[in-house]
Amino acid sequence: MSPETGNADRRARITAVDAWEVLDSRGDPTVRVAIEAGDARGVFTVPAGASTGTHEAVERRDGGERYGGRGVRGAVESVREELAPIVIDRDAAAQERIDRALVECDGTGDLSRLGSNAVLGVSGAVAHAAAAALDRPLHTHLASLAGSSPDHNPERLPMPIVNVLSGGLHARGGIEIQDFLVVPIGAASYPEALHTAWQVRRATREEILAAGHRPLVADEGGFAPPLDSIAAAFSLLGDAAREAGFEVGVDIGFAVDVAATHFYDAERNEYAFESLDRTLDRDGMIDLVTEWASEYPLVSIEDPLAEDDWRGWERLAVALPDETALLGDDLLASNPDRLEQAIDTGAVSAVLVKPNQAGTITRTIEVFGAAQAADLPTVVSARSGETSDRTIADLAVGLDTEYIKIGSLARSERLAKYNRLLEIDRASDSLGFAGPLADEGR
Ligand code: PGA
Ligand code: ZN
């Protein structure tokens, strides 16, 4: 060991671990972990989904009456009693070794014994503590973990995919499709992309007001006006984009997250669009989605079929035009084995990753690495339940993802991450930008 490495090790030696319960953007409990390493401290707060997939790492909730069963005291105890003793005295920079020990301690694979919220809480705080102790920005530290070289430097900022209209489990009672999003494909820089998306969102708000509705927002800050068809949602977005002075398909692309598993009725084997008084079988969904791709400039379609309908996904991947990515979220659940199956069968053409589906920082890095090795564009994504934690902004830059999906340009838990990317942009004069049309440049 060189003297330099020895110093680095000592600089990042973990001396204390603490965890406690805080509330997230929906007011639900979640786990916050703080780790001291050397003279530094790293804090990470775990996010939580509403439209969670069956194949995600399993978060632990207390059940019972407190917080309607959603308390996380058990997960907090797991951190304090079982995980803290494992990481104390280790070098926080040894993320992979630490994560392996955390996963082994849990012993279940899906992290259900201690809770993925306990395990990811520690894993994330370790990364923050190491970056702080080594006096590096988090994205630089994550880049070096992913590149396995201490001086692997980030290269570019991601293209934001911005939620404008919300439905599904995030807006209860609206249209079943969870997100209608805009992608500022014509923007030349991250700040310009943000401004473009802001203008479209603002014009959407004006349209909603002009139609006599209140501009109320859903869990991720997207608007949830009454909509009587899917076409009405696309046409609202298109009108707003034109109103803001943009050309649809040139300056602005669209994206949707169907989150189809949540209105798929497994017994009847059909998709129930209650709000539209309509049901569709798999073929009907494939036709519907293919029709959208031919009518609208769709950059990506996420989860248009149920999370275990591998055959349907394979068929849809073939049916969609090259310009429209078939993006796997619940299908893949940031799980390396499911991603491998999807790569082998061609079931997706782009990969969405959420660190709390994976359960550790190392598994998150592995999933990105596997997707990138297969030449599939990647999206790092927030959850619908978030806090001011900004880690995914650093992940996007550090792991060189093409896209980032955070929610809308509203609510401070969303803006914390958008603003972190502005901060990273400000601090560097050498970072590029993943847009426009990132996948064409690959
Ligand atoms: P969730 O939604 O966090 O509620 O799962 C986000 C998504 O489906 O992409
Ligand atoms: Zn999704």
Short mmCIF file of C-alpha atoms and ligand atoms in Angstrom, two decimals:
data_model
loop_
_atom_site.label_atom_id
_atom_site.label_comp_id
_atom_site.label_asym_id
_atom_site.label_seq_id
_atom_site.Cartn_x
_atom_site.Cartn_y
_atom_site.Cartn_z
CA MET A 1 0.00 0.00 0.00
CA SER A 2 1.43 3.39 -0.95
CA PRO A 3 1.69 6.03 1.77
CA GLU A 4 -0.85 8.02 -0.21
CA THR A 5 -3.42 5.20 -0.19
CA GLY A 6 -2.78 4.69 3.50
CA ASN A 7 -3.63 8.32 4.13
CA ALA A 8 -6.75 8.10 2.01
CA ASP A 9 -7.89 5.04 3.93
CA ARG A 10 -7.43 6.78 7.25
CA ARG A 11 -9.05 9.93 5.95
CA ALA A 12 -12.23 7.97 5.16
CA ARG A 13 -12.36 5.57 8.12
CA ILE A 14 -15.92 5.21 9.35
CA THR A 15 -16.26 6.17 12.99
CA ALA A 16 -20.00 6.59 13.55
CA VAL A 17 -23.33 5.56 12.02
CA ASP A 18 -26.72 6.88 12.99
CA ALA A 19 -30.22 6.54 11.50
CA TRP A 20 -33.59 8.04 12.23
CA GLU A 21 -37.05 8.42 10.79
CA VAL A 22 -37.96 11.54 8.78
CA LEU A 23 -40.97 12.35 6.57
CA ASP A 24 -40.87 12.43 2.78
CA SER A 25 -42.67 14.61 0.21
CA ARG A 26 -45.94 12.69 0.70
CA GLY A 27 -45.57 13.03 4.46
CA ASP A 28 -44.73 9.33 4.82
CA PRO A 29 -41.90 8.12 7.04
CA THR A 30 -38.58 7.23 5.48
CA VAL A 31 -35.04 6.41 6.62
CA ARG A 32 -32.24 8.95 6.94
CA VAL A 33 -28.73 7.73 7.67
CA ALA A 34 -25.71 9.80 8.73
CA ILE A 35 -22.19 8.41 8.66
CA GLU A 36 -19.02 9.98 9.99
CA ALA A 37 -15.78 9.17 8.24
CA GLY A 38 -12.54 10.87 9.19
CA ASP A 39 -13.41 14.54 9.67
CA ALA A 40 -16.40 14.35 7.33
CA ARG A 41 -20.06 13.43 7.52
CA GLY A 42 -22.30 11.96 4.83
CA VAL A 43 -26.08 11.95 4.95
CA PHE A 44 -28.49 10.10 2.67
CA THR A 45 -32.28 9.86 2.76
CA VAL A 46 -34.08 6.96 1.09
CA PRO A 47 -36.88 7.69 -1.42
CA ALA A 48 -40.09 5.62 -1.82
CA GLY A 49 -42.36 4.74 -4.72
CA ALA A 50 -46.15 4.55 -4.98
CA SER A 51 -46.28 2.52 -8.17
CA THR A 52 -43.72 0.04 -6.90
CA GLY A 53 -42.85 -3.06 -8.91
CA THR A 54 -43.07 -6.62 -7.58
CA HIS A 55 -39.43 -7.28 -8.43
CA GLU A 56 -37.87 -4.36 -6.57
CA ALA A 57 -35.71 -4.75 -3.49
CA VAL A 58 -38.20 -4.79 -0.62
CA GLU A 59 -38.53 -1.86 1.73
CA ARG A 60 -39.44 -2.55 5.33
CA ARG A 61 -42.46 -0.85 6.91
CA ASP A 62 -43.56 -1.35 10.51
CA GLY A 63 -47.24 -2.14 9.93
CA GLY A 64 -49.60 -1.62 12.85
CA GLU A 65 -51.39 1.63 13.50
CA ARG A 66 -48.61 4.14 13.78
CA TYR A 67 -48.39 6.22 10.56
CA GLY A 68 -51.00 3.93 9.03
CA GLY A 69 -48.48 1.09 9.07
CA ARG A 70 -45.89 3.09 7.10
CA GLY A 71 -43.46 3.77 9.94
CA VAL A 72 -39.83 2.75 9.45
CA ARG A 73 -38.66 2.29 13.04
CA GLY A 74 -37.80 -1.33 12.28
CA ALA A 75 -35.58 -0.33 9.36
CA VAL A 76 -33.94 2.35 11.52
CA GLU A 77 -33.25 -0.28 14.18
CA SER A 78 -31.73 -2.54 11.51
CA VAL A 79 -29.28 0.22 10.67
CA ARG A 80 -28.36 0.98 14.25
CA GLU A 81 -28.20 -2.58 15.57
CA GLU A 82 -27.09 -4.75 12.66
CA LEU A 83 -25.58 -2.66 9.89
CA ALA A 84 -23.67 -0.05 11.90
CA PRO A 85 -21.34 -2.62 13.56
CA ILE A 86 -20.52 -4.02 10.10
CA VAL A 87 -19.38 -0.72 8.62
CA ILE A 88 -17.67 0.91 11.61
CA ASP A 89 -13.90 1.01 11.16
CA ARG A 90 -14.09 0.28 7.44
CA ASP A 91 -12.77 2.56 4.72
CA ALA A 92 -15.81 4.41 3.33
CA ALA A 93 -14.13 4.52 -0.09
CA ALA A 94 -14.40 0.71 -0.30
CA GLN A 95 -18.05 0.94 -1.42
CA GLU A 96 -18.20 -2.42 -3.14
CA ARG A 97 -16.82 -4.36 -0.18
CA ILE A 98 -19.12 -2.56 2.22
CA ASP A 99 -22.19 -3.13 0.03
CA ARG A 100 -21.35 -6.82 -0.28
CA ALA A 101 -21.17 -7.08 3.51
CA LEU A 102 -24.52 -5.28 3.89
CA VAL A 103 -26.23 -7.61 1.42
CA GLU A 104 -24.70 -10.67 3.09
CA CYS A 105 -25.85 -9.49 6.49
CA ASP A 106 -29.41 -9.17 5.19
CA GLY A 107 -29.12 -12.63 3.67
CA THR A 108 -32.30 -12.65 1.55
CA GLY A 109 -31.21 -11.29 -1.84
CA ASP A 110 -34.24 -9.00 -2.06
CA LEU A 111 -33.19 -7.26 1.18
CA SER A 112 -36.54 -7.98 2.81
CA ARG A 113 -35.14 -9.02 6.20
CA LEU A 114 -33.46 -5.75 7.19
CA GLY A 115 -35.27 -3.71 4.55
CA SER A 116 -33.92 -2.19 1.34
CA ASN A 117 -34.58 1.16 2.99
CA ALA A 118 -32.10 0.24 5.76
CA VAL A 119 -29.48 -1.21 3.38
CA LEU A 120 -29.66 1.58 0.78
CA GLY A 121 -29.71 4.16 3.57
CA VAL A 122 -26.31 2.95 4.77
CA SER A 123 -24.94 2.37 1.27
CA GLY A 124 -25.88 5.90 0.15
CA ALA A 125 -24.54 7.55 3.29
CA VAL A 126 -21.24 5.64 2.87
CA ALA A 127 -20.84 7.14 -0.62
CA HIS A 128 -21.56 10.64 0.68
CA ALA A 129 -19.18 10.20 3.63
CA ALA A 130 -16.39 8.92 1.38
CA ALA A 131 -16.79 11.78 -1.08
CA ALA A 132 -16.76 14.32 1.75
CA ALA A 133 -13.81 12.70 3.51
CA LEU A 134 -11.78 12.58 0.30
CA ASP A 135 -12.86 16.15 -0.46
CA ARG A 136 -14.38 15.31 -3.84
CA PRO A 137 -17.78 16.14 -5.31
CA LEU A 138 -20.10 13.13 -5.02
CA HIS A 139 -20.42 12.76 -8.81
CA THR A 140 -16.63 12.54 -9.16
CA HIS A 141 -16.49 9.92 -6.43
CA LEU A 142 -19.31 7.89 -8.06
CA ALA A 143 -17.58 8.15 -11.43
CA SER A 144 -14.42 6.75 -9.93
CA LEU A 145 -16.36 3.87 -8.32
CA ALA A 146 -17.97 3.08 -11.67
CA GLY A 147 -14.75 3.43 -13.62
CA SER A 148 -12.69 1.70 -10.90
CA SER A 149 -9.99 4.30 -11.34
CA PRO A 150 -9.42 7.11 -8.85
CA ASP A 151 -9.29 9.77 -11.55
CA HIS A 152 -12.23 8.76 -13.73
CA ASN A 153 -13.93 12.07 -14.45
CA PRO A 154 -17.56 12.79 -15.36
CA GLU A 155 -18.14 14.08 -18.84
CA ARG A 156 -21.65 15.42 -19.29
CA LEU A 157 -24.96 16.49 -17.80
CA PRO A 158 -28.10 14.45 -18.54
CA MET A 159 -31.10 15.46 -20.63
CA PRO A 160 -34.07 16.02 -18.28
CA ILE A 161 -37.37 14.24 -18.98
CA VAL A 162 -39.83 16.58 -17.27
CA ASN A 163 -43.24 15.59 -15.94
CA VAL A 164 -46.00 18.01 -16.98
CA LEU A 165 -49.25 16.03 -16.59
CA SER A 166 -49.84 13.38 -13.94
CA GLY A 167 -52.32 10.54 -13.54
CA GLY A 168 -52.40 7.02 -12.16
CA LEU A 169 -51.40 6.41 -8.55
CA HIS A 170 -49.79 9.86 -8.37
CA ALA A 171 -52.99 11.80 -9.03
CA ARG A 172 -55.77 9.42 -7.89
CA GLY A 173 -58.97 9.76 -9.85
CA GLY A 174 -57.36 11.17 -12.99
CA ILE A 175 -56.42 9.34 -16.16
CA GLU A 176 -54.68 5.95 -15.59
CA ILE A 177 -51.47 6.86 -17.40
CA GLN A 178 -49.03 8.01 -14.75
CA ASP A 179 -46.93 10.67 -16.49
CA PHE A 180 -47.00 12.74 -19.64
CA LEU A 181 -43.58 14.32 -19.92
CA VAL A 182 -41.65 16.68 -22.18
CA VAL A 183 -38.09 16.25 -23.41
CA PRO A 184 -36.44 19.48 -24.58
CA ILE A 185 -34.67 17.73 -27.47
CA GLY A 186 -33.64 20.97 -29.17
CA ALA A 187 -31.83 22.41 -26.17
CA ALA A 188 -28.07 22.81 -26.44
CA SER A 189 -27.30 22.83 -22.72
CA TYR A 190 -28.77 21.65 -19.44
CA PRO A 191 -29.81 25.17 -18.30
CA GLU A 192 -31.47 25.76 -21.67
CA ALA A 193 -33.27 22.41 -21.41
CA LEU A 194 -34.61 23.38 -18.01
CA HIS A 195 -35.80 26.75 -19.27
CA THR A 196 -37.50 25.17 -22.29
CA ALA A 197 -39.34 22.65 -20.11
CA TRP A 198 -40.32 25.47 -17.73
CA GLN A 199 -41.88 27.42 -20.59
CA VAL A 200 -43.93 24.43 -21.72
CA ARG A 201 -45.04 23.75 -18.16
CA ARG A 202 -46.01 27.38 -17.68
CA ALA A 203 -47.99 27.42 -20.93
CA THR A 204 -49.74 24.19 -19.84
CA ARG A 205 -50.75 25.93 -16.63
CA GLU A 206 -52.21 28.82 -18.65
CA GLU A 207 -54.16 26.38 -20.84
CA ILE A 208 -55.56 24.62 -17.76
CA LEU A 209 -56.63 27.96 -16.25
CA ALA A 210 -58.16 29.06 -19.56
CA ALA A 211 -60.22 25.84 -19.62
CA GLY A 212 -61.66 26.80 -16.24
CA HIS A 213 -59.73 24.27 -14.12
CA ARG A 214 -57.52 24.75 -11.11
CA PRO A 215 -53.80 24.11 -11.70
CA LEU A 216 -53.50 21.59 -8.86
CA VAL A 217 -50.47 19.35 -8.83
CA ALA A 218 -49.97 15.66 -8.08
CA ASP A 219 -47.24 13.81 -6.14
CA GLU A 220 -44.43 14.73 -8.54
CA GLY A 221 -45.59 18.28 -9.19
CA GLY A 222 -47.27 17.56 -12.55
CA PHE A 223 -50.70 19.04 -13.23
CA ALA A 224 -53.71 16.75 -12.95
CA PRO A 225 -56.57 18.47 -14.79
CA PRO A 226 -59.68 16.51 -15.78
CA LEU A 227 -58.92 14.81 -19.12
CA ASP A 228 -61.48 12.84 -21.08
CA SER A 229 -59.07 11.01 -23.34
CA ILE A 230 -55.42 10.19 -23.81
CA ALA A 231 -55.46 12.23 -27.02
CA ALA A 232 -56.61 15.24 -24.97
CA ALA A 233 -53.48 14.96 -22.83
CA PHE A 234 -51.17 14.89 -25.87
CA SER A 235 -53.05 17.73 -27.47
CA LEU A 236 -52.78 19.84 -24.30
CA LEU A 237 -49.01 19.29 -24.30
CA GLY A 238 -48.73 20.08 -28.01
CA ASP A 239 -50.80 23.27 -27.68
CA ALA A 240 -48.72 24.40 -24.70
CA ALA A 241 -45.44 23.73 -26.52
CA ARG A 242 -46.60 25.74 -29.57
CA GLU A 243 -48.00 28.48 -27.34
CA ALA A 244 -44.56 28.74 -25.72
CA GLY A 245 -43.03 29.21 -29.18
CA PHE A 246 -41.58 25.75 -29.77
CA GLU A 247 -41.88 23.34 -32.63
CA VAL A 248 -43.16 19.95 -31.52
CA GLY A 249 -40.83 17.19 -32.69
CA VAL A 250 -37.95 19.63 -33.24
CA ASP A 251 -37.58 21.57 -30.00
CA ILE A 252 -39.81 19.40 -27.85
CA GLY A 253 -40.32 15.65 -27.74
CA PHE A 254 -42.83 13.84 -25.56
CA ALA A 255 -42.52 10.86 -23.26
CA VAL A 256 -45.03 8.81 -21.27
CA ASP A 257 -44.82 6.56 -18.25
CA VAL A 258 -47.84 4.30 -18.58
CA ALA A 259 -47.06 2.40 -15.33
CA ALA A 260 -49.41 -0.23 -16.78
CA THR A 261 -49.02 -2.83 -14.04
CA HIS A 262 -51.16 -0.67 -11.79
CA PHE A 263 -54.27 -0.88 -13.90
CA TYR A 264 -53.63 -4.37 -15.24
CA ASP A 265 -56.21 -6.85 -13.97
CA ALA A 266 -54.34 -10.18 -13.85
CA GLU A 267 -57.48 -12.27 -13.37
CA ARG A 268 -59.17 -10.89 -16.44
CA ASN A 269 -55.87 -10.42 -18.27
CA GLU A 270 -56.81 -6.92 -19.34
CA TYR A 271 -55.96 -3.28 -18.75
CA ALA A 272 -58.81 -1.39 -17.10
CA PHE A 273 -58.97 2.30 -18.05
CA GLU A 274 -61.76 3.08 -15.59
CA SER A 275 -61.51 6.82 -16.16
CA LEU A 276 -62.08 6.28 -19.88
CA ASP A 277 -64.62 3.50 -19.37
CA ARG A 278 -62.57 1.20 -21.52
CA THR A 279 -60.64 -2.06 -21.22
CA LEU A 280 -57.89 -3.33 -23.48
CA ASP A 281 -56.14 -6.67 -23.79
CA ARG A 282 -52.43 -7.01 -24.55
CA ASP A 283 -52.91 -6.66 -28.30
CA GLY A 284 -55.09 -3.63 -27.73
CA MET A 285 -52.35 -2.03 -25.63
CA ILE A 286 -49.70 -2.81 -28.24
CA ASP A 287 -51.86 -1.25 -30.95
CA LEU A 288 -52.65 1.79 -28.81
CA VAL A 289 -49.02 2.46 -27.91
CA THR A 290 -47.81 1.90 -31.48
CA GLU A 291 -50.45 4.37 -32.64
CA TRP A 292 -49.16 7.01 -30.19
CA ALA A 293 -45.64 6.52 -31.52
CA SER A 294 -46.82 7.14 -35.06
CA GLU A 295 -48.90 10.21 -34.14
CA TYR A 296 -46.71 11.98 -31.59
CA PRO A 297 -42.96 12.66 -31.35
CA LEU A 298 -42.41 10.19 -28.52
CA VAL A 299 -38.83 9.94 -27.30
CA SER A 300 -39.75 7.14 -24.93
CA ILE A 301 -42.61 4.99 -23.68
CA GLU A 302 -42.12 3.55 -20.19
CA ASP A 303 -43.91 0.48 -18.79
CA PRO A 304 -46.68 0.25 -21.41
CA LEU A 305 -47.32 -3.39 -20.48
CA ALA A 306 -47.51 -5.31 -17.22
CA GLU A 307 -44.29 -6.07 -15.37
CA ASP A 308 -44.19 -9.80 -16.23
CA ASP A 309 -45.50 -9.74 -19.79
CA TRP A 310 -42.12 -10.51 -21.37
CA ARG A 311 -43.69 -11.72 -24.63
CA GLY A 312 -45.73 -8.54 -24.99
CA TRP A 313 -42.66 -6.37 -24.39
CA GLU A 314 -40.66 -8.28 -27.00
CA ARG A 315 -43.41 -7.82 -29.57
CA LEU A 316 -43.83 -4.14 -28.78
CA ALA A 317 -40.07 -3.54 -29.02
CA VAL A 318 -40.22 -4.79 -32.60
CA ALA A 319 -43.37 -2.80 -33.44
CA LEU A 320 -42.11 0.59 -32.21
CA PRO A 321 -40.17 2.91 -34.53
CA ASP A 322 -36.46 3.38 -33.84
CA GLU A 323 -36.96 6.95 -32.62
CA THR A 324 -39.14 5.80 -29.72
CA ALA A 325 -37.36 4.03 -26.87
CA LEU A 326 -39.20 1.26 -25.08
CA LEU A 327 -38.16 2.06 -21.53
CA GLY A 328 -38.25 -0.59 -18.82
CA ASP A 329 -38.96 0.43 -15.22
CA ASP A 330 -41.16 -2.08 -13.33
CA LEU A 331 -40.23 -4.78 -15.89
CA LEU A 332 -36.56 -4.50 -14.92
CA ALA A 333 -36.85 -3.16 -11.36
CA SER A 334 -33.13 -2.20 -11.54
CA ASN A 335 -32.40 -5.90 -11.12
CA PRO A 336 -29.27 -7.21 -12.91
CA ASP A 337 -30.88 -10.62 -13.69
CA ARG A 338 -34.02 -9.10 -15.16
CA LEU A 339 -31.92 -6.66 -17.18
CA GLU A 340 -29.89 -9.57 -18.54
CA GLN A 341 -33.10 -11.32 -19.61
CA ALA A 342 -34.32 -8.12 -21.27
CA ILE A 343 -31.04 -7.72 -23.14
CA ASP A 344 -31.12 -11.36 -24.28
CA THR A 345 -34.71 -11.17 -25.50
CA GLY A 346 -34.67 -7.59 -26.80
CA ALA A 347 -37.59 -6.68 -24.53
CA VAL A 348 -36.44 -3.08 -23.96
CA SER A 349 -34.47 -0.46 -25.88
CA ALA A 350 -33.73 1.79 -22.89
CA VAL A 351 -33.21 1.19 -19.18
CA LEU A 352 -34.58 3.16 -16.24
CA VAL A 353 -32.75 2.79 -12.93
CA LYS A 354 -33.87 3.72 -9.43
CA PRO A 355 -31.29 3.20 -6.68
CA ASN A 356 -33.90 2.02 -4.18
CA GLN A 357 -35.10 -0.69 -6.56
CA ALA A 358 -31.52 -1.95 -6.71
CA GLY A 359 -30.90 -1.60 -2.98
CA THR A 360 -27.24 -0.57 -2.89
CA ILE A 361 -25.01 1.93 -4.67
CA THR A 362 -22.90 -0.94 -6.02
CA ARG A 363 -25.88 -2.75 -7.55
CA THR A 364 -27.03 0.56 -9.04
CA ILE A 365 -23.62 1.01 -10.65
CA GLU A 366 -23.72 -2.60 -11.91
CA VAL A 367 -27.10 -2.14 -13.57
CA PHE A 368 -25.94 1.02 -15.35
CA GLY A 369 -22.75 -0.73 -16.40
CA ALA A 370 -24.66 -3.70 -17.87
CA ALA A 371 -27.06 -1.41 -19.77
CA GLN A 372 -24.23 0.71 -21.11
CA ALA A 373 -22.25 -2.38 -22.13
CA ALA A 374 -25.30 -3.46 -24.16
CA ASP A 375 -25.44 0.01 -25.74
CA LEU A 376 -28.82 0.80 -24.24
CA PRO A 377 -29.53 4.43 -23.25
CA THR A 378 -30.07 4.88 -19.51
CA VAL A 379 -32.35 7.03 -17.40
CA VAL A 380 -31.77 7.63 -13.70
CA SER A 381 -35.06 8.21 -11.93
CA ALA A 382 -36.39 9.68 -8.71
CA ARG A 383 -39.37 8.14 -6.88
CA SER A 384 -42.72 9.76 -6.30
CA GLY A 385 -41.85 9.98 -2.58
CA GLU A 386 -38.69 12.07 -2.26
CA THR A 387 -36.90 14.47 0.08
CA SER A 388 -34.38 17.25 -0.41
CA ASP A 389 -31.78 14.51 -1.00
CA ARG A 390 -29.92 15.24 -4.25
CA THR A 391 -27.96 12.04 -4.75
CA ILE A 392 -29.55 11.05 -8.06
CA ALA A 393 -28.33 14.25 -9.71
CA ASP A 394 -24.76 13.24 -8.87
CA LEU A 395 -25.47 9.67 -9.97
CA ALA A 396 -26.63 10.86 -13.38
CA VAL A 397 -23.43 12.83 -13.95
CA GLY A 398 -21.08 10.34 -12.28
CA LEU A 399 -22.50 7.34 -14.15
CA ASP A 400 -22.92 9.19 -17.43
CA THR A 401 -26.63 8.53 -17.95
CA GLU A 402 -28.28 10.04 -21.03
CA TYR A 403 -31.45 11.08 -19.22
CA ILE A 404 -32.71 12.02 -15.78
CA LYS A 405 -36.35 11.78 -14.67
CA ILE A 406 -37.09 13.71 -11.50
CA GLY A 407 -40.70 14.82 -11.81
CA SER A 408 -42.01 18.27 -12.60
CA LEU A 409 -40.44 21.71 -12.20
CA ALA A 410 -42.30 22.25 -8.95
CA ARG A 411 -42.03 21.15 -5.31
CA SER A 412 -38.73 21.57 -3.53
CA GLU A 413 -37.91 17.83 -3.36
CA ARG A 414 -37.84 17.88 -7.21
CA LEU A 415 -36.08 21.24 -7.53
CA ALA A 416 -33.35 20.16 -5.11
CA LYS A 417 -32.15 17.73 -7.78
CA TYR A 418 -32.65 19.98 -10.81
CA ASN A 419 -30.80 22.69 -8.90
CA ARG A 420 -27.97 20.33 -7.95
CA LEU A 421 -27.40 19.76 -11.68
CA LEU A 422 -27.22 23.54 -12.15
CA GLU A 423 -24.66 23.65 -9.36
CA ILE A 424 -22.59 20.90 -11.00
CA ASP A 425 -22.89 22.76 -14.32
CA ARG A 426 -21.71 25.96 -12.66
CA ALA A 427 -18.74 24.29 -10.99
CA SER A 428 -17.33 22.78 -14.16
CA ASP A 429 -16.40 24.30 -17.47
CA SER A 430 -15.62 20.98 -19.11
CA LEU A 431 -18.91 19.07 -18.79
CA GLY A 432 -20.85 18.43 -21.99
CA PHE A 433 -24.58 17.78 -22.33
CA ALA A 434 -26.29 14.52 -23.27
CA GLY A 435 -28.74 16.23 -25.60
CA PRO A 436 -29.95 16.77 -28.19
CA LEU A 437 -31.09 13.31 -29.24
CA ALA A 438 -28.42 11.62 -27.20
CA ASP A 439 -28.95 8.10 -28.49
CA GLU A 440 -28.15 9.10 -32.07
CA GLY A 441 -24.67 10.12 -31.05
CA ARG A 442 -23.84 6.80 -29.39
P1 PGA B 1 -43.04 5.62 -8.29
O1 PGA B 1 -43.20 6.27 -9.71
O2 PGA B 1 -41.89 6.24 -7.62
O3 PGA B 1 -44.36 5.90 -7.62
O4 PGA B 1 -42.83 4.14 -8.53
C1 PGA B 1 -42.12 6.58 -10.53
C2 PGA B 1 -42.12 5.76 -11.79
O5 PGA B 1 -42.95 4.85 -11.98
O6 PGA B 1 -41.28 5.98 -12.67
ZN ZN B 2 -42.12 4.30 -14.07
#
